[in-house]
PDB file of C-alpha atoms in Angstrom:
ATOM      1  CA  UNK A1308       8.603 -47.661   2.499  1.00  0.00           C
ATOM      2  CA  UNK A1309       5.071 -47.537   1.278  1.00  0.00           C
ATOM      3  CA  UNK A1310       4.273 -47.445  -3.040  1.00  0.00           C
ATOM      4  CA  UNK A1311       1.395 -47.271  -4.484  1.00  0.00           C
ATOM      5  CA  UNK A1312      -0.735 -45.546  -7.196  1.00  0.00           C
ATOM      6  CA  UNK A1313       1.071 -43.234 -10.006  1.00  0.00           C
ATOM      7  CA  UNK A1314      -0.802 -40.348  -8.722  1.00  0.00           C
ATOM      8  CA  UNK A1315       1.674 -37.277  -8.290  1.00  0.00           C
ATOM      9  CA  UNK A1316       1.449 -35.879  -4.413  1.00  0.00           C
ATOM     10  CA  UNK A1317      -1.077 -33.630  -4.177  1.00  0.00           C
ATOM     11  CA  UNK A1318      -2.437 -33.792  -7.513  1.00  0.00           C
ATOM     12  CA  UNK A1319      -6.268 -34.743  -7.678  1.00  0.00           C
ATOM     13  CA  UNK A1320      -7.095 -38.384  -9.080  1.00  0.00           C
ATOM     14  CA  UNK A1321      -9.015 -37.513 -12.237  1.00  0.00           C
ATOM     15  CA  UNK A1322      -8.023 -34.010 -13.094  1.00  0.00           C
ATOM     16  CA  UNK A1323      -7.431 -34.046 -16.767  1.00  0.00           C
ATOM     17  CA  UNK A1324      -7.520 -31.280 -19.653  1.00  0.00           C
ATOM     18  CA  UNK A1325     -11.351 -31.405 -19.575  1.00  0.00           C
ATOM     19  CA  UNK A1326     -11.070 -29.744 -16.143  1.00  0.00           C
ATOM     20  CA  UNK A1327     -10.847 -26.271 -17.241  1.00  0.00           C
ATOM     21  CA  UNK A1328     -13.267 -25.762 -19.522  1.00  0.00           C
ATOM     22  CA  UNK A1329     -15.745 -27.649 -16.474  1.00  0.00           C
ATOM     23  CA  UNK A1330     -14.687 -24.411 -13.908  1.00  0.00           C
ATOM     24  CA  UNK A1331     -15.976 -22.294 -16.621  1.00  0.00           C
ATOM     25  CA  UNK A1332     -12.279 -20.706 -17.903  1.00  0.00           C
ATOM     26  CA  UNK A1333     -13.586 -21.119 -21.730  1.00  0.00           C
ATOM     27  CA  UNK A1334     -16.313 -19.240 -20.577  1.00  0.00           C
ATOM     28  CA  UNK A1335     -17.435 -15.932 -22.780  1.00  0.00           C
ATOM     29  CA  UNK A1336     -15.904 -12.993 -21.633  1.00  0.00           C
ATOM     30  CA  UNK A1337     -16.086  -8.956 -21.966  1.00  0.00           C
ATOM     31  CA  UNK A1338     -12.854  -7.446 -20.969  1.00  0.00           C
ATOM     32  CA  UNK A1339     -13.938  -3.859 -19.239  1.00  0.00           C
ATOM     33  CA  UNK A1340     -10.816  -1.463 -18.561  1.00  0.00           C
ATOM     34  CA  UNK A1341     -11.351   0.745 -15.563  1.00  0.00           C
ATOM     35  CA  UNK A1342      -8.775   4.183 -14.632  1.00  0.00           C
ATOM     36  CA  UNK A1343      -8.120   5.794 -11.654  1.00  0.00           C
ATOM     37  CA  UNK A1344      -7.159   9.744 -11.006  1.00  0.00           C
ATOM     38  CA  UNK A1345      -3.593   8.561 -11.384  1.00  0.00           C
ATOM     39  CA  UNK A1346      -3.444   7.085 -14.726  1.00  0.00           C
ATOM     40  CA  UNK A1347      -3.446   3.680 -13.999  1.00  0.00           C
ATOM     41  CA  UNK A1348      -5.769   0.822 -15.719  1.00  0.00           C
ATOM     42  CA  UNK A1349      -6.555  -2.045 -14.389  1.00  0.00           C
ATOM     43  CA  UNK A1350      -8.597  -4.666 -16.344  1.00  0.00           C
ATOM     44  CA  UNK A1351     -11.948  -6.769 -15.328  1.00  0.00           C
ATOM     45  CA  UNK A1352     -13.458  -9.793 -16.770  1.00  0.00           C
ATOM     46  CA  UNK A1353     -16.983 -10.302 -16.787  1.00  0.00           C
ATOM     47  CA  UNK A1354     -19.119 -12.940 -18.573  1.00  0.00           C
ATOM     48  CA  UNK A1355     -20.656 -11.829 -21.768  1.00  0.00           C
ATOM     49  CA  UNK A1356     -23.930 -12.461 -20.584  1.00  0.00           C
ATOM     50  CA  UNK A1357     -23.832 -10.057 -17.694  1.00  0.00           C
ATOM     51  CA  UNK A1358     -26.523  -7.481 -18.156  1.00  0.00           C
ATOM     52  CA  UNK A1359     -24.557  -3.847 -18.700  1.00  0.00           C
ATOM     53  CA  UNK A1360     -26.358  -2.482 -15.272  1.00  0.00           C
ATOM     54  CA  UNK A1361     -24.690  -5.149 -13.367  1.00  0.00           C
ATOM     55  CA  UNK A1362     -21.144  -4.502 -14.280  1.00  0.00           C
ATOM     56  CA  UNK A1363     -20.127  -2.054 -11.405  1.00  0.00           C
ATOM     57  CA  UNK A1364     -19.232   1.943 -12.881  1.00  0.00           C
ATOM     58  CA  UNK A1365     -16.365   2.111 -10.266  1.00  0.00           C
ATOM     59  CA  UNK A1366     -14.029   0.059  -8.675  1.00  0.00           C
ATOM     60  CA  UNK A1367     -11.097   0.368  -6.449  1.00  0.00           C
ATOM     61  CA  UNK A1368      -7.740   0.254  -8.228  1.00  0.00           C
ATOM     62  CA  UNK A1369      -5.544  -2.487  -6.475  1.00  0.00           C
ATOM     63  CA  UNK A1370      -2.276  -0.741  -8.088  1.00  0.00           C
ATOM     64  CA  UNK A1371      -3.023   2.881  -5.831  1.00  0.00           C
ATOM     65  CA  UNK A1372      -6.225   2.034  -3.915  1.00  0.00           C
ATOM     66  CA  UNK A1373      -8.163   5.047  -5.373  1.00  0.00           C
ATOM     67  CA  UNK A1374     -11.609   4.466  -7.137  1.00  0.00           C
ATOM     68  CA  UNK A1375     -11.499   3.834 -10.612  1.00  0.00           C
ATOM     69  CA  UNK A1376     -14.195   4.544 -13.314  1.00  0.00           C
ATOM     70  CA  UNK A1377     -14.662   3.633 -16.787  1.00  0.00           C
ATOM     71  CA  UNK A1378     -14.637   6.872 -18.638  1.00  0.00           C
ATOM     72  CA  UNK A1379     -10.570   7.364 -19.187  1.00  0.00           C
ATOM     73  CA  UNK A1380     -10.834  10.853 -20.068  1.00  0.00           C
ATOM     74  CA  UNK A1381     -12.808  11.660 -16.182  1.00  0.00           C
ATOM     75  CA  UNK A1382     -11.840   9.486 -13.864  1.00  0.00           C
ATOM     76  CA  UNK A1383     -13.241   9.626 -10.263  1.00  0.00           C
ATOM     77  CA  UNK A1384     -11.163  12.636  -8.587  1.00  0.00           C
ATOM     78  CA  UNK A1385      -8.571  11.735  -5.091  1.00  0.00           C
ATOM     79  CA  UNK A1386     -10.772  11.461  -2.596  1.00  0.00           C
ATOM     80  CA  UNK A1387      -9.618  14.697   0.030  1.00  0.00           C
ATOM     81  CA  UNK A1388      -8.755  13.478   3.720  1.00  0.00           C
ATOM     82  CA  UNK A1389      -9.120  15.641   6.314  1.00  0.00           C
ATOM     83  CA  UNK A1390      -5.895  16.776   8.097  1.00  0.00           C
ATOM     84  CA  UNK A1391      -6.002  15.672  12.047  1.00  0.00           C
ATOM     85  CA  UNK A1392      -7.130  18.536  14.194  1.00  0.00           C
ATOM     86  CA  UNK A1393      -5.332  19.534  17.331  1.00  0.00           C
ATOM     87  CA  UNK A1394      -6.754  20.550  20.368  1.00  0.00           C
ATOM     88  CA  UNK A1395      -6.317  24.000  19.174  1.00  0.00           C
ATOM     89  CA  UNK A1396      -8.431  23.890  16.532  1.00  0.00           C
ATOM     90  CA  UNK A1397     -11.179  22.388  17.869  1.00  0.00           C
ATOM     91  CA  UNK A1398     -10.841  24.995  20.193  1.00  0.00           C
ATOM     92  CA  UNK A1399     -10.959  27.953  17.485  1.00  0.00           C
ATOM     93  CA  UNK A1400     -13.944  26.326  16.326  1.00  0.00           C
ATOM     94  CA  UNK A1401     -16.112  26.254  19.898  1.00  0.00           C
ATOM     95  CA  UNK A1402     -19.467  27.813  19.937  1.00  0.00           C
ATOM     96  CA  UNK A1403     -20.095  31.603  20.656  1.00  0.00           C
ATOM     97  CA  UNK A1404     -20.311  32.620  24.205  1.00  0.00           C
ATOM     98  CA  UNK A1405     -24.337  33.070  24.265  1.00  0.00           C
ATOM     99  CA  UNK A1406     -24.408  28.811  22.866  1.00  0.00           C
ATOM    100  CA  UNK A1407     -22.270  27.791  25.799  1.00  0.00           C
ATOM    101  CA  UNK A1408     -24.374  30.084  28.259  1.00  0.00           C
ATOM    102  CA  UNK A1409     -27.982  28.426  27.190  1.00  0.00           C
ATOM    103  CA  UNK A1410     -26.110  24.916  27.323  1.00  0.00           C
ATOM    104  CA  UNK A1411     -25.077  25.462  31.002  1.00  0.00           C
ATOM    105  CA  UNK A1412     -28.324  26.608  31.716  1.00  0.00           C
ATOM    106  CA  UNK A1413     -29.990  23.926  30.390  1.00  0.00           C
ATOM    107  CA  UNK A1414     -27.208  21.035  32.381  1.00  0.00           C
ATOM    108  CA  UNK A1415     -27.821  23.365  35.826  1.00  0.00           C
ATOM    109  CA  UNK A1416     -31.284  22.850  35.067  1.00  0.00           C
ATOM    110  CA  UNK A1417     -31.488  19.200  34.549  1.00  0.00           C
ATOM    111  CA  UNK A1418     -29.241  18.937  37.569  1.00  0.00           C
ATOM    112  CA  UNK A1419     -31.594  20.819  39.806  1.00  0.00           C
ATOM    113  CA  UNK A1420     -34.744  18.665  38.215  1.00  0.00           C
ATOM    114  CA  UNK A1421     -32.439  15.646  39.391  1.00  0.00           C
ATOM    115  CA  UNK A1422     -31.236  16.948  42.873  1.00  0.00           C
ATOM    116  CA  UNK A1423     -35.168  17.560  43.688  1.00  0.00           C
ATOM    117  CA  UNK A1424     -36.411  14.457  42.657  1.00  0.00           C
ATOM    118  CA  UNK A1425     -33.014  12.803  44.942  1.00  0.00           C
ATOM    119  CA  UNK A1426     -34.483  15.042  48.134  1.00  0.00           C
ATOM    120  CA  UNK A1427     -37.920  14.152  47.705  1.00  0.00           C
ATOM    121  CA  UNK A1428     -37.449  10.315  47.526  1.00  0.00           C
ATOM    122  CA  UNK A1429     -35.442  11.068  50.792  1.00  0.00           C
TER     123      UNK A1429
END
């Protein structure tokens, strides 16, 4: 069985309660509250130095993933998804019948252009 040191496992040799304040957690602070279209707040730390144009307006809220802004009374609305489309409605939505005449026109002509060029290498 090997001994040695007093050191606990895992803990680093030298860490004592100077350590925080030298990873900056004395630092100055501004707290800034952000809220999302739901209600909820969630809270950000920035250091007090920070120029105001580089603390961001929104964020996204971690509690319902929906951007947040500073101003409580208008938050950033719920962002609208689009529904999935069936077949059938991209179907309803096709072009008119004098858009899908010039656009077969215009692949019958390209395909003629090619066919020509084909025969005449031949």
């Amino acid at each position: 069985m090997a001994s040695g040191g007093s050191a606990i496992r895992g803990s680093r040799v030298g860490a004592g309660p100077m350590g925080e304040q030298d990873r900056g957690f004395h630092a100055d602070r501004i707290k800034v509250s952000y809220w999302d279209a739901l209600g909820n707040e969630t809270v950000r730390y920035f250091a007090a130095n920070l120029p105001d144009d580089e603390i961001p307006e929104t964020i996204d809220c971690p509690s319902s993933g929906l951007p947040a802004g500073r101003d409580k009374e208008n938050p950033p609305s719920v962002v609208k998804l689009e529904p999935y489309k069936t077949h059938l409605a991209y179907v309803k939505e096709r072009r008119t019948e004098e858009e899908a005449e010039s656009l077969l026109e215009e692949a019958l002509q390209q395909l003629r252009v090619r066919r020509g060029k084909l025969s005449a290498t031949n």
